[in-house]
mmCIF file of C-alpha atoms in Angstrom:
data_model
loop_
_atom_site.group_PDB
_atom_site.id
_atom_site.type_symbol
_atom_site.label_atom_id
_atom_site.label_comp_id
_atom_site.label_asym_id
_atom_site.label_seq_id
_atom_site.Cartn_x
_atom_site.Cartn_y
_atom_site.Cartn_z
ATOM 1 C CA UNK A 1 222.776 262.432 169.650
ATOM 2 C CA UNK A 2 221.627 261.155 166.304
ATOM 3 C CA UNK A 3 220.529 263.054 163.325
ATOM 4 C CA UNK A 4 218.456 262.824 160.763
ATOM 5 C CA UNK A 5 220.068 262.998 157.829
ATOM 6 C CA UNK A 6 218.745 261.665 154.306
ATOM 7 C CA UNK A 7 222.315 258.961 153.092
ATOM 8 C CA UNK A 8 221.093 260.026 149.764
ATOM 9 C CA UNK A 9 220.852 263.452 149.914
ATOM 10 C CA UNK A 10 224.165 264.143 148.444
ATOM 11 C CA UNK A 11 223.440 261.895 145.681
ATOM 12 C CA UNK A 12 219.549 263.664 145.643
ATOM 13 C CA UNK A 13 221.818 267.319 145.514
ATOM 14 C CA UNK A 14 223.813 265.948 142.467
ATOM 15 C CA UNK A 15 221.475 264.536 140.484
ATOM 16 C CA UNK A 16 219.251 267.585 140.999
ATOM 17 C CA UNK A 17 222.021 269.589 139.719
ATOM 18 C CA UNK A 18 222.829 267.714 136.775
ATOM 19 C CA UNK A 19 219.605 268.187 135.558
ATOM 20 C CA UNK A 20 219.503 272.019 136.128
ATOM 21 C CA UNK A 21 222.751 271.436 134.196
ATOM 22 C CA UNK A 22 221.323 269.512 131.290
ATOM 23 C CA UNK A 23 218.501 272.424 131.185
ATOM 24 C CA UNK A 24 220.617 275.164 131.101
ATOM 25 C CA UNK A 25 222.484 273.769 128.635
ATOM 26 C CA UNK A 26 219.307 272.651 126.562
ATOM 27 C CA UNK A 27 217.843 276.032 126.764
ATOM 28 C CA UNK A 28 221.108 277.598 125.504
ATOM 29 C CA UNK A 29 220.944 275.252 122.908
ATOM 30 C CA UNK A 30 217.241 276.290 121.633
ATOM 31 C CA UNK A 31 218.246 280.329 121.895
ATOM 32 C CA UNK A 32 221.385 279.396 119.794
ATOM 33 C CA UNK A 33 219.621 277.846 117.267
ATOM 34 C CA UNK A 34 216.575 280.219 116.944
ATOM 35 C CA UNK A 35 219.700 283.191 116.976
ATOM 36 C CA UNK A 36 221.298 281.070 114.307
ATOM 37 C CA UNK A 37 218.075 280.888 111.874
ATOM 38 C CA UNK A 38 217.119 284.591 111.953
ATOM 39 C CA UNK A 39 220.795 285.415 111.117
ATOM 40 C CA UNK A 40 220.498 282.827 108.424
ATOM 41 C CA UNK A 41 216.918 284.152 107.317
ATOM 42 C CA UNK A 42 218.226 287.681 107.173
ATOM 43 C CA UNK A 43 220.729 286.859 104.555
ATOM 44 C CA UNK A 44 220.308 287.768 100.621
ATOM 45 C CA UNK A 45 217.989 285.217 99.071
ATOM 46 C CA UNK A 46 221.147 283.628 96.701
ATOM 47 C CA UNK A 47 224.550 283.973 98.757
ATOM 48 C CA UNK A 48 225.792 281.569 95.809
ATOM 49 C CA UNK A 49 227.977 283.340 92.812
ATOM 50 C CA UNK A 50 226.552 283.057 89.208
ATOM 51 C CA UNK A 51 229.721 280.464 88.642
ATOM 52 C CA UNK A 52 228.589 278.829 91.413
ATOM 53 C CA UNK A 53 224.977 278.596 90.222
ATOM 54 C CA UNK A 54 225.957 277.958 86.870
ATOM 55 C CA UNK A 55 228.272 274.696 88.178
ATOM 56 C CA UNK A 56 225.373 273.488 90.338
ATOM 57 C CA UNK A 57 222.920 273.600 86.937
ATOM 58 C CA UNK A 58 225.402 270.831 85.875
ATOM 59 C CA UNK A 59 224.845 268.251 88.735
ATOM 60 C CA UNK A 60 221.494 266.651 87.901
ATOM 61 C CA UNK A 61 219.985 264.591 90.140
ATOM 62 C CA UNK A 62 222.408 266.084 93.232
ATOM 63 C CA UNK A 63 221.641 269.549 92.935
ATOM 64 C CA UNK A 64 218.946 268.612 95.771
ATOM 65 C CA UNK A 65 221.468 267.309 98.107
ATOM 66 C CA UNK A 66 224.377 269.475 97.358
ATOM 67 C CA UNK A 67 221.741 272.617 98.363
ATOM 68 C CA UNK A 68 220.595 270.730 101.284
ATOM 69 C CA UNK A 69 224.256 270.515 102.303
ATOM 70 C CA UNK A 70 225.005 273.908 101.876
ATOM 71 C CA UNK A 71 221.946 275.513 103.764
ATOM 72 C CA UNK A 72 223.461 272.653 106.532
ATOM 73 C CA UNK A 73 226.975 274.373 106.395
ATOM 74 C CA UNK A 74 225.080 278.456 106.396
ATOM 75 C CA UNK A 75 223.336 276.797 109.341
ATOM 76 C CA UNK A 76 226.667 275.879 111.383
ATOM 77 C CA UNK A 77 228.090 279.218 109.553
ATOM 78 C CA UNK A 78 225.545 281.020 111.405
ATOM 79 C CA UNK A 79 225.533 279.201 114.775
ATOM 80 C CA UNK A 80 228.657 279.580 115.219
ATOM 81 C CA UNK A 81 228.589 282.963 115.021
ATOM 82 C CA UNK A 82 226.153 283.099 117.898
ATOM 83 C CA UNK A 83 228.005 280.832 120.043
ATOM 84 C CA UNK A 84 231.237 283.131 120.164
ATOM 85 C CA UNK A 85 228.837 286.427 121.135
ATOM 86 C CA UNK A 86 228.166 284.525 124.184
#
């Protein structure tokens, strides 16, 4: 008796489930981060000390990319709060 049988459906069934994988995870990743910026937009407008405002006053031209760096590292702050709730 022979049967049908697809010789790539097991490899069909895999593949299928690495991509409901790769969703999952990609979805998870999107709630994170939207979880992770209204934590981060619900904190006080300046989370930096006056020293700490008064030191940054003194770095020119990399004020800019020392802020951008430390919104970056509120970001992760923030995200990684999220991710251990879950």
């Amino acid at each position: 008796m022979r049967y049908e049988r697809n010789p790539y459906g097991a490899q069909d069934e895999q593949w299928e489930q690495e991509e409901e994988a790769a969703a999952y995870k990609e979805a998870l990743e999107t709630d994170l981060d939207k979880l992770a910026n209204d934590r981060l937009g619900n904190l006080p407008d300046n989370t930096l000390s006056d020293r700490v405002n008064s030191l940054l006053e003194r770095t020119g031209d990399k004020r800019s990319e020392l802020m951008d760096k430390y919104h970056e590292w509120l970001f992760d702050v923030c995200r990684t709060v999220e991710e251990q709730r879950i």
